[in-house]
Coordinates of C-alpha atoms and ligand atoms in Angstrom, one line a residue:
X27 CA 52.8 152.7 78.4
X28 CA 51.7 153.8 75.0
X29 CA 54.3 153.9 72.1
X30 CA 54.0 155.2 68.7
X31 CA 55.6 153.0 66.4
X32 CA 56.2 153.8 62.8
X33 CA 54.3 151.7 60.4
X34 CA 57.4 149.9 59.3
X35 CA 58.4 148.9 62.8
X36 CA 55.0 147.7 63.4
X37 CA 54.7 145.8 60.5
X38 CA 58.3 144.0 61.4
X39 CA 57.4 143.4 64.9
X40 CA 53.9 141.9 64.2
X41 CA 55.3 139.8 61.5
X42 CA 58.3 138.7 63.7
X43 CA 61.1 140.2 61.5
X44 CA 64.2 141.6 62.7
X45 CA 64.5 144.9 64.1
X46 CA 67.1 146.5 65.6
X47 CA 66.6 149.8 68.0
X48 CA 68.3 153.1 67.5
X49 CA 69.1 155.8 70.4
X50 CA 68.6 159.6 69.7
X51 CA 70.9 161.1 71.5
X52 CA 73.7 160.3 69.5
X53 CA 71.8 162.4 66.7
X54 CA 71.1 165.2 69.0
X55 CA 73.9 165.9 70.9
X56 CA 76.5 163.2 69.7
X57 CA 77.3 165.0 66.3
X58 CA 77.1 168.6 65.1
X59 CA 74.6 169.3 61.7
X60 CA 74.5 168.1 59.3
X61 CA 76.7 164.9 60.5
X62 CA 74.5 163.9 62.5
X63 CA 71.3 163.5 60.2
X64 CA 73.9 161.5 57.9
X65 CA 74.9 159.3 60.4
X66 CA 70.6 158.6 61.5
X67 CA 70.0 157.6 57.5
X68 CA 73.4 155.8 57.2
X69 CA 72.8 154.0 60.1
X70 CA 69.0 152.8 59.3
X71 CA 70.3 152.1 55.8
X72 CA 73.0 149.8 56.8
X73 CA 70.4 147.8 59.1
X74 CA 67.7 147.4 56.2
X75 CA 70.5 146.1 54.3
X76 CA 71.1 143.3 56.6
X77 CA 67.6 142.1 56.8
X78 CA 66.4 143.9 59.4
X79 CA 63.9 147.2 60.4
X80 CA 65.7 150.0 62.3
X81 CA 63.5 152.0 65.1
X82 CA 65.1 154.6 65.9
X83 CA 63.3 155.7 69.3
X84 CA 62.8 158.8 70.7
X85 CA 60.2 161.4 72.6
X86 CA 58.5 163.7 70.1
X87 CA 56.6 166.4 71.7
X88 CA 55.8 164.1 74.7
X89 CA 54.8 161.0 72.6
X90 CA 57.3 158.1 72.9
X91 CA 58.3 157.5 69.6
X92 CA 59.7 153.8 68.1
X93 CA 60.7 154.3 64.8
X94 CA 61.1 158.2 63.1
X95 CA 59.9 160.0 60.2
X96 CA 62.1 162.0 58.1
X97 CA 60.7 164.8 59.8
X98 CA 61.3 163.5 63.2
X99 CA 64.6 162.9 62.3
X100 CA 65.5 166.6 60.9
X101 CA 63.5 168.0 64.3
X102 CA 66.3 165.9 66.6
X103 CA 69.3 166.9 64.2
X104 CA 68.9 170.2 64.3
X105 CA 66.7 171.3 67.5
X106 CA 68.9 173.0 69.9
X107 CA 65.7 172.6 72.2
X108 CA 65.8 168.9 72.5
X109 CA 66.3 167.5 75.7
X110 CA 68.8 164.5 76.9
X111 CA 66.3 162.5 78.3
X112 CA 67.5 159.0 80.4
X113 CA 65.1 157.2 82.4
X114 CA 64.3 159.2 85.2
X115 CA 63.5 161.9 82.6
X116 CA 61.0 160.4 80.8
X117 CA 58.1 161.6 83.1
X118 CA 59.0 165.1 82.8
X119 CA 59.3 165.1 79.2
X120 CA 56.0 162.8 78.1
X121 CA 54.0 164.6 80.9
X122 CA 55.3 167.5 79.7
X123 CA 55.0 167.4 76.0
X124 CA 58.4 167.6 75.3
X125 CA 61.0 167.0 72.4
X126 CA 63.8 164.7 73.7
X127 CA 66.5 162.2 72.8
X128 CA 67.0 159.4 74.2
X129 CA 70.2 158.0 75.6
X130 CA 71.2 154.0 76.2
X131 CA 69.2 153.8 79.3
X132 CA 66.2 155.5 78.2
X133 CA 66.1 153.7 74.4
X134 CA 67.0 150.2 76.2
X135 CA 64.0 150.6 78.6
X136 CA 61.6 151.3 75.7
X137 CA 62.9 148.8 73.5
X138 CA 62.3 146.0 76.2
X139 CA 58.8 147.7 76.1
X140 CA 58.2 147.5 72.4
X141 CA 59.8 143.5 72.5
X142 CA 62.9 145.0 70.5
X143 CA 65.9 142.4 71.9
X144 CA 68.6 144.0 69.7
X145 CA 70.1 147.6 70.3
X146 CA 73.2 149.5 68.4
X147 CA 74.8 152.5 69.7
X148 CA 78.4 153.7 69.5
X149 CA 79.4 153.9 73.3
X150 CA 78.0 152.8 76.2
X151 CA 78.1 155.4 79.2
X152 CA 79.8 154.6 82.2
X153 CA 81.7 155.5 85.4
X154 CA 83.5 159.2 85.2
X155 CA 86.8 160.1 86.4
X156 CA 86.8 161.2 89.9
X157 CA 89.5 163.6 88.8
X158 CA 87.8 167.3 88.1
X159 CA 87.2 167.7 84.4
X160 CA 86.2 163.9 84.8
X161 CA 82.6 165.0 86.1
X162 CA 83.4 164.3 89.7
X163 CA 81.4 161.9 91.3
X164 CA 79.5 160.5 88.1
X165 CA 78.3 156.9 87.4
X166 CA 75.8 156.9 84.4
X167 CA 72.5 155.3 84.7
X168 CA 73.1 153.5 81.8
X169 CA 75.1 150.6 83.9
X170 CA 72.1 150.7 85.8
X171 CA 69.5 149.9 83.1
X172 CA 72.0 147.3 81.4
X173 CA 71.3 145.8 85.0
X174 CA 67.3 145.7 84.6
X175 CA 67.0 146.2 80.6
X176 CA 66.0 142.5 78.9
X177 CA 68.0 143.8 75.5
X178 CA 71.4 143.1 73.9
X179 CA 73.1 146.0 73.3
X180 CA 76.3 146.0 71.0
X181 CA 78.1 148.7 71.6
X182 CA 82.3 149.8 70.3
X183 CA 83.2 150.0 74.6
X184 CA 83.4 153.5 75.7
X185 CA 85.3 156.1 75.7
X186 CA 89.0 156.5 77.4
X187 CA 87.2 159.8 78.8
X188 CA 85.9 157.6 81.3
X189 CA 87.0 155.4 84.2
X190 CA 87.1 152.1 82.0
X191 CA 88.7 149.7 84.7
X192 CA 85.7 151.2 87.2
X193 CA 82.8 150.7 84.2
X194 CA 84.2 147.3 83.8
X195 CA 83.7 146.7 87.2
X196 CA 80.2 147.9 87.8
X197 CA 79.1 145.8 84.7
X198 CA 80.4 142.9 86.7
X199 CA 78.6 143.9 90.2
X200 CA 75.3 144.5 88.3
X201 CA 75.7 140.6 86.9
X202 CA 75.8 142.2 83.1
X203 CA 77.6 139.5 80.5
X204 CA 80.2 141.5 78.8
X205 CA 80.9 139.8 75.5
X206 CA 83.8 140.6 73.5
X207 CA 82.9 140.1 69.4
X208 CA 86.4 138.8 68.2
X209 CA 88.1 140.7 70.4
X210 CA 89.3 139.4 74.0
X211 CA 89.7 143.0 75.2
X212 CA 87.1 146.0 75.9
X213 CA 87.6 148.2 72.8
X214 CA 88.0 152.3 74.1
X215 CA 85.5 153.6 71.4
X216 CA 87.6 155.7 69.3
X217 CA 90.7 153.0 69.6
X218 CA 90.2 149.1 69.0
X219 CA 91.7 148.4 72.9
X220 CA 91.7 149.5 76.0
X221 CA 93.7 146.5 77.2
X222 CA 91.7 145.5 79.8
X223 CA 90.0 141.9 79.3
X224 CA 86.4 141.4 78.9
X225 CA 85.5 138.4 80.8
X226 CA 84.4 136.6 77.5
X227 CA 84.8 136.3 74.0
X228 CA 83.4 135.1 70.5
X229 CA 85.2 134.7 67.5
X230 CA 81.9 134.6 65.4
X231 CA 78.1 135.6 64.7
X232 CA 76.7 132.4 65.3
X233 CA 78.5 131.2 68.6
X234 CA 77.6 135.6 69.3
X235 CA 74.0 134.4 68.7
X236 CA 74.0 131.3 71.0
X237 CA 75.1 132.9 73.8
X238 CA 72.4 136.3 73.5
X239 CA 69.7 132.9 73.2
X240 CA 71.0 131.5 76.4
X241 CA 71.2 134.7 77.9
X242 CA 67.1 135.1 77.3
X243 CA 66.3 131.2 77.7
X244 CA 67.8 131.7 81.1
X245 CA 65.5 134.8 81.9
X246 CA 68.2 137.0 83.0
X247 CA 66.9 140.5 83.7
X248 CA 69.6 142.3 82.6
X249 CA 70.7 143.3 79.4
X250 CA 74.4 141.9 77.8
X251 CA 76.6 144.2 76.5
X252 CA 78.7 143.2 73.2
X253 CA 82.0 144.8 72.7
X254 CA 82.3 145.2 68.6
X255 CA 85.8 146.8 68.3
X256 CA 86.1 150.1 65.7
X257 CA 87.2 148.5 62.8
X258 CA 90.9 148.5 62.5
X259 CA 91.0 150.8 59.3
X260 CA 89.1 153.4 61.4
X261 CA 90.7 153.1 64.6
X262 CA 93.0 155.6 66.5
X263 CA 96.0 155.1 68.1
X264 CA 95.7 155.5 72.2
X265 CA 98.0 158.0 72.7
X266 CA 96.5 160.1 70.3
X267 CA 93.1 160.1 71.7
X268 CA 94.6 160.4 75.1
X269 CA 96.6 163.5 74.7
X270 CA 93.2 164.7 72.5
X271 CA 91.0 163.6 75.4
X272 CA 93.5 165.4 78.0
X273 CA 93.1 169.4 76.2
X274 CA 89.5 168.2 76.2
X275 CA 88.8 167.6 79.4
X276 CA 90.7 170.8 80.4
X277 CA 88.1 172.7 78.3
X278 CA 85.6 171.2 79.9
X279 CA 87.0 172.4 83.7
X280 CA 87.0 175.9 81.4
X281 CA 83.6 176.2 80.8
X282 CA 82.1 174.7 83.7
X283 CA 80.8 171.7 81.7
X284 CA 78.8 170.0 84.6
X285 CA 76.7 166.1 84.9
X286 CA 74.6 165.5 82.1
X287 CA 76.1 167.9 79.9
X288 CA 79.7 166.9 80.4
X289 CA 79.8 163.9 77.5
X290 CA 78.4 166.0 75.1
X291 CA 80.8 169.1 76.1
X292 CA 83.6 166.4 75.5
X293 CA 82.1 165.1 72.5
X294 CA 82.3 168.6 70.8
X295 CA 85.5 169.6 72.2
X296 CA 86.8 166.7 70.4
X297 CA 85.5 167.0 67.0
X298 CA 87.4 170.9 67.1
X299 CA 90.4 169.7 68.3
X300 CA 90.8 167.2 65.8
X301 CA 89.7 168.8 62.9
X302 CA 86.5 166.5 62.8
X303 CA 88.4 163.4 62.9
X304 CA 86.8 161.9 66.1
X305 CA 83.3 162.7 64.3
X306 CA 84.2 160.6 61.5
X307 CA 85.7 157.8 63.8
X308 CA 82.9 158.1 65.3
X309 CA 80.3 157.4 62.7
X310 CA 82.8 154.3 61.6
X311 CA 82.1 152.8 64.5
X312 CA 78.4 153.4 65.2
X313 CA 77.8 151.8 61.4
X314 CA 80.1 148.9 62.1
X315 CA 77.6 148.6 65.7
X316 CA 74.8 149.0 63.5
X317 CA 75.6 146.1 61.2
X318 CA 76.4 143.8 63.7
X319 CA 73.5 144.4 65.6
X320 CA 71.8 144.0 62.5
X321 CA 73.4 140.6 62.0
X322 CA 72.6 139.5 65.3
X323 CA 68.7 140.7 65.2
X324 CA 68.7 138.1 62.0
X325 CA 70.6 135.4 63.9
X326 CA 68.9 135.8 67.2
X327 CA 65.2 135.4 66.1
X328 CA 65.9 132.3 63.8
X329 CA 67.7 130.7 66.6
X330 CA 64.9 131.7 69.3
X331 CA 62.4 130.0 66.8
X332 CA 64.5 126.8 66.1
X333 CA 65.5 125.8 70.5
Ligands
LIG22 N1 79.0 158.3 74.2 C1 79.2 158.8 73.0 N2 78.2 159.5 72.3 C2 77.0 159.7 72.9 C3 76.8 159.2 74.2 C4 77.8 158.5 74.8 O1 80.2 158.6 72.4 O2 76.2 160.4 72.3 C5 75.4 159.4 74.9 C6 74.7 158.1 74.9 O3 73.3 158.3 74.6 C7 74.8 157.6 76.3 C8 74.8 158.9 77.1 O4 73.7 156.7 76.7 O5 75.6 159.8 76.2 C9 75.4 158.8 78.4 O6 75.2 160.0 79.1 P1 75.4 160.1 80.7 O7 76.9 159.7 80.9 O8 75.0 161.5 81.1 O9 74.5 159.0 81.3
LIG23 MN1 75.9 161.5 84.9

């Protein structure tokens, strides 16, 4: 498959430095304008400051895209015609020329393509509430790819919106190593816990880095998921995102907010009825995902080069 990569991501990848892959559709339809093109440049900014390249992958008029121009960037932030591409998407929007972000699925499969091992995003997708305003019957394909996607992917959980105990379980039958980065508990996105345990922990970057080495020494073919809790000076309390999430959800039922669209419905509904709060938690987190991806990128490869 041919990918476009930005001169700066091909240089780092030819010359073996750190880099650390970016999804898009946490620009597109994650964050309303102009948040969301301050998030994409905070977020490269706080990886190059850690010693590693960002590539921020995407599909740009039907080329697959591994790191972004400014331009590229601005055409994702504030395109309304932008498609929310995951894997099974990606045919109809390369063959078809179009503009689309990509989610964790779709940016994990590329970035195993393009030999990218590291991967921040904010939240990971996962099983919906069966409960309507939940999305029904609705298990994103994101568990999936962690199943068959060679790339660590260090994410802040994901959000109480979903079925946590059920994504928790999934993770487990698709043999995907949950690891919790000094925390012994899955965090729930916008709040540090959701109280349920993750089935193993770290305490710091280097015994964080030893274990993503094992995990590729061994040749797993999945992906591992780290759990890098909101930082606690960011962090909401659960009940408040709950009773947030609840009028949320119910907005959703409203306006017949169906499958794909349903997490960026939510997303949305959030930021308005919190004033923009859960925007800014939100870009907390993703940075905080972003450095420590950052750190591990710089960890991982000397390690890899030393065993
Ligand atoms: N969670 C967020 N913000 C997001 C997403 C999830 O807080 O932008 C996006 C991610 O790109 C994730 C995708 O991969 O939603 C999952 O969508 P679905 O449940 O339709 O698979
Ligand atoms: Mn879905």
């Amino acid at each position: 498959m041919e990918i476009d990569y930005s001169p700066a991501v091909k240089q780092a990848l030819e010359a073996g430095v750190p880099v650390v892959a970016l999804e898009s559709t946490i620009i597109s339809h994650g964050f309303p304008y102009p948040k969301n093109i301050e998030l994409a440049a905070k977020m490269e900014e706080i990886i190059l400051a850690e010693g590693a390249v960002p590539a921020t992958i995407a599909i740009i008029k039907g080329r697959i895209k591994c790191g972004l121009t400014e331009d590229e960037l601005e055409l994702l932030a504030t395109s309304d015609d932008v498609l929310k591409c995951s894997v099974r998407d990606l045919p109809v929007a390369v063959g078809g020329g179009k503009t689309g972000a990509t989610t964790v699925a779709s940016t994990s499969y590329i970035a195993e393509l393009a030999g990218i091992r590291v991967f921040a995003t904010g939240g990971i997708g996962g099983v919906h509430r069966a409960e309507e305003g939940g999305g029904g019957f609705d298990v994103s394909a994101d568990l999936l790819e962690l199943s068959r996607s060679n790339v660590v992917v260090v994410a802040a959980g994901a959000k109480s919106i979903l079925d946590l105990p059920a994504t928790l379980e999934v993770l487990e039958s698709y043999s995907v190593p949950v690891i919790g980065y000094k925390t012994d508990t899955f965090p729930a996105f916008h709040s540090i816990s959701s109280g349920l345990p993750v089935p193993a922990s770290v305490s710091n970057m280097e015994e964080l880095s030893q274990i993503a080495c094992m995990h590729f020494k061994l040749g797993l073919p999945s992906g591992m998921l780290v759990c890098n809790p909101i930082p606690a000076e960011y962090a909401m309390d659960n009940a408040e995102v709950d009773a947030l999430v609840e009028k949320a959800r119910q907005a959703a039922v409203d306006a017949g907010a169906k499958g794909a669209a349903i997490t960026p419905y939510i997303l949305g509904a959030l930021n308005r009825l919190s004033n923009g709060k859960t925007s800014e938690v939100n870009m907390a987190l993703a940075l905080n995902n972003g450095k420590i991806a950052a750190q591990l990128a710089v960890h991982l490869l000397s390690q890899l080069e030393k065993d």
